[in-house]
Amino acid sequence: MKINTDDKTIVKNYFNAIGFDRWQNIYGNGKVNKVQEDIRFGHQQTIDTVLKWLKSDGDLSGLVICDAGCGVGSLSIPLVKEGAIVSASDISEKMVTEARKRANDILENTDTINFYVQDLETLKGNFHTTICLDVLIHYPSDNAAKMINHLASLTNSRIILSFAPKTFYLTVLKKIGEFFPGPSKTTRAYQHNKDMIIQTLKQNGFKIQRTGMTSTKFYYSQIIEAIKE
């Protein structure tokens, strides 16, 4: 499966350079500006929603989970705390290094978490649950659908995705430069049609179980959970 190489290269280079400095700070506890603080709050809301969904379905002990696009480990580390066995990957070597460092600092035992550098379309494995949060925004819809197809092929039970929904309001914000503010500080930001995401999941044998929406001033993320039929 081949995706737009240009987009992938841009994402990889961005998160190994200025993007890493920006986002590892947003996802941490350091001092940030008002916009970054809002994005930090919104992202944490998405993480909290996913953790709430997972825990509401029962004990996570021994559950094999893929965190595809793990960033600095904001979801992976709490999953391990809940007893899950986590395979955490990211296209950025710097992000993976930071995630591994945070896991070593926070977790008493890191035997049940494996961090590695990998892009979505080359991931391998067999997982009970696959989670991919705030990654699809970096890729156009055709490539996003291919990525979802691939993630579905690795998943036995459940997929959880989050993405920037395609709405008139967000399209306007994006056009005037407010969706991800700051010149030359982010990758291309792609919005996706919710129905397209749902249809792609259904074509892979999954049905929608839960949906959610995180909405702040500068952070918008549609969350979808689908389970295998």
XYZ file of C-alpha atoms in Angstrom:
229
model
C 0.000 0.000 0.000
C 1.558 3.298 -1.115
C 0.610 6.684 0.240
C 1.556 10.175 -0.878
C 5.298 10.159 -0.247
C 5.431 13.927 -0.092
C 2.914 14.096 2.755
C 4.681 11.323 4.658
C 8.063 12.985 4.233
C 6.671 16.313 5.409
C 5.158 14.707 8.507
C 8.325 12.769 9.336
C 10.606 15.781 8.903
C 8.271 18.083 10.797
C 7.992 15.857 13.867
C 11.732 15.256 13.921
C 12.422 19.003 13.911
C 10.352 22.056 14.887
C 7.200 19.968 15.294
C 8.792 17.840 17.981
C 9.788 20.860 20.061
C 6.325 22.323 19.725
C 4.225 19.237 20.374
C 6.268 17.564 23.083
C 5.854 20.802 25.003
C 2.103 20.936 24.332
C 1.736 17.317 25.451
C 3.840 17.939 28.554
C 3.601 20.258 31.532
C 5.809 23.092 30.313
C 4.838 26.716 29.815
C 2.735 27.289 26.690
C 0.813 30.147 25.127
C -2.984 30.421 25.247
C -3.536 28.655 21.919
C -1.197 25.788 22.824
C -2.829 25.497 26.234
C -6.219 25.141 24.542
C -4.863 22.426 22.213
C -3.275 20.640 25.205
C -6.625 20.679 27.010
C -8.501 19.402 23.963
C -6.034 16.602 23.265
C -6.225 15.458 26.882
C -10.015 15.391 26.634
C -9.705 13.002 23.682
C -7.283 10.792 25.627
C -9.629 10.786 28.637
C -12.627 9.856 26.479
C -10.805 6.885 24.951
C -9.586 5.659 28.345
C -13.118 5.998 29.747
C -14.554 3.932 26.872
C -11.940 1.204 27.262
C -12.277 0.945 31.036
C -16.069 0.908 30.846
C -15.833 -2.320 28.837
C -13.940 -4.107 31.618
C -10.476 -4.903 32.908
C -7.691 -4.014 30.469
C -5.215 -6.449 32.012
C -3.498 -8.507 29.304
C -5.296 -6.748 26.453
C -2.983 -6.373 23.440
C -3.289 -2.822 22.104
C -1.636 -1.003 19.224
C -1.186 2.744 19.732
C -0.487 3.832 16.158
C 1.010 7.316 16.125
C 1.777 7.299 19.841
C 3.481 10.693 19.989
C 5.088 11.142 23.403
C 3.095 8.297 24.980
C 0.121 10.300 26.274
C -2.201 7.307 25.769
C 0.261 4.413 25.793
C 1.537 5.054 29.307
C -1.936 5.218 30.955
C -2.896 2.025 29.080
C 0.073 0.196 30.580
C -0.903 1.498 34.015
C -4.272 -0.195 33.460
C -2.563 -3.508 32.691
C -2.624 -3.506 28.889
C 0.179 -4.844 26.696
C 0.984 -1.959 24.364
C 2.731 -1.740 21.018
C 3.418 1.976 20.531
C 4.735 3.374 17.266
C 5.305 6.734 15.650
C 6.817 7.983 12.393
C 9.058 10.354 14.372
C 12.187 8.956 16.006
C 12.289 11.956 18.328
C 8.718 11.331 19.494
C 9.456 7.670 20.169
C 12.604 8.564 22.115
C 10.652 11.026 24.249
C 7.813 8.522 24.783
C 10.271 5.862 25.906
C 11.920 8.332 28.303
C 8.566 9.319 29.820
C 7.576 5.668 30.217
C 10.855 4.907 32.004
C 10.320 7.893 34.306
C 6.675 7.134 35.104
C 6.174 3.367 34.973
C 7.536 0.970 37.566
C 7.798 -1.757 34.937
C 8.112 -1.233 31.166
C 8.074 -4.927 30.197
C 4.561 -4.640 28.742
C 5.244 -1.702 26.431
C 7.271 -1.661 23.244
C 8.126 1.605 21.470
C 9.362 1.640 17.894
C 9.657 3.942 14.884
C 7.216 3.014 12.117
C 4.721 4.648 9.788
C 1.096 3.518 9.679
C 1.080 1.728 6.358
C 3.986 -0.589 7.279
C 2.767 -1.589 10.728
C 2.658 -5.324 11.393
C 1.118 -7.396 14.136
C -2.064 -8.858 15.504
C -3.935 -6.746 18.048
C -7.139 -6.951 20.043
C -7.540 -3.173 19.831
C -5.955 -0.638 17.498
C -6.035 3.063 18.391
C -4.997 5.898 16.104
C -5.540 9.380 17.529
C -4.977 12.706 15.774
C -2.858 11.188 12.998
C -5.210 11.177 10.011
C -5.206 14.981 9.986
C -1.781 14.814 8.321
C -3.002 12.830 5.279
C -5.611 13.419 2.527
C -8.785 11.324 2.508
C -7.710 8.739 -0.082
C -4.583 7.926 1.879
C -6.461 8.026 5.180
C -8.868 5.371 3.877
C -5.934 3.162 2.844
C -4.424 3.560 6.291
C -7.690 2.593 7.964
C -7.898 -0.479 5.714
C -4.424 -1.505 6.813
C -5.092 -0.915 10.509
C -8.280 -2.961 10.206
C -6.282 -5.884 8.805
C -4.211 -5.928 12.024
C -7.196 -5.756 14.367
C -9.200 -8.609 15.880
C -11.809 -6.755 17.888
C -11.869 -2.953 18.049
C -10.592 0.185 16.312
C -10.669 3.674 17.797
C -9.884 6.629 15.534
C -9.901 10.380 15.943
C -9.740 12.927 13.152
C -10.591 16.514 12.251
C -14.164 16.419 10.912
C -14.945 18.158 7.647
C -17.433 20.909 8.432
C -18.048 24.319 6.926
C -16.975 26.067 10.118
C -13.664 24.218 10.402
C -12.983 24.674 6.707
C -13.312 28.432 7.169
C -11.024 28.384 10.205
C -8.448 26.390 8.290
C -8.549 28.766 5.350
C -7.902 31.810 7.514
C -5.070 30.113 9.348
C -6.672 29.633 12.749
C -7.063 25.864 12.817
C -3.354 25.394 13.553
C -2.133 28.933 14.152
C 1.411 30.104 13.529
C 3.294 30.442 10.234
C 5.348 27.440 9.117
C 4.710 25.604 12.373
C 2.652 22.635 11.289
C 2.083 20.110 8.534
C -0.796 20.247 6.088
C -4.056 19.850 7.992
C -6.612 17.586 6.293
C -10.223 17.270 7.397
C -12.200 14.097 6.772
C -15.839 13.353 6.127
C -17.273 11.366 9.014
C -19.422 9.257 6.690
C -16.337 8.293 4.671
C -14.554 7.101 7.807
C -17.589 5.113 8.942
C -18.092 3.564 5.493
C -14.433 2.517 5.354
C -14.723 0.835 8.740
C -17.926 -0.945 7.692
C -16.279 -2.191 4.490
C -13.680 -3.844 6.712
C -16.279 -5.675 8.786
C -16.593 -3.245 11.702
C -19.715 -1.645 13.128
C -19.834 1.644 15.020
C -20.164 1.253 18.759
C -19.549 4.751 20.126
C -18.790 8.218 18.836
C -17.638 11.365 20.566
C -16.509 14.876 19.795
C -13.886 17.041 21.450
C -14.338 20.710 20.677
C -12.376 23.643 22.096
C -11.403 26.975 20.542
C -8.522 25.546 18.521
C -8.851 21.763 18.813
C -11.545 19.709 17.096
C -11.491 15.930 17.079
C -14.181 13.445 16.108
C -13.724 10.108 17.901
C -15.143 6.845 16.555
C -15.027 3.409 18.122
C -15.877 0.416 15.915
C -16.013 -3.254 16.827
C -15.638 -6.249 14.570
C -18.912 -7.886 13.586
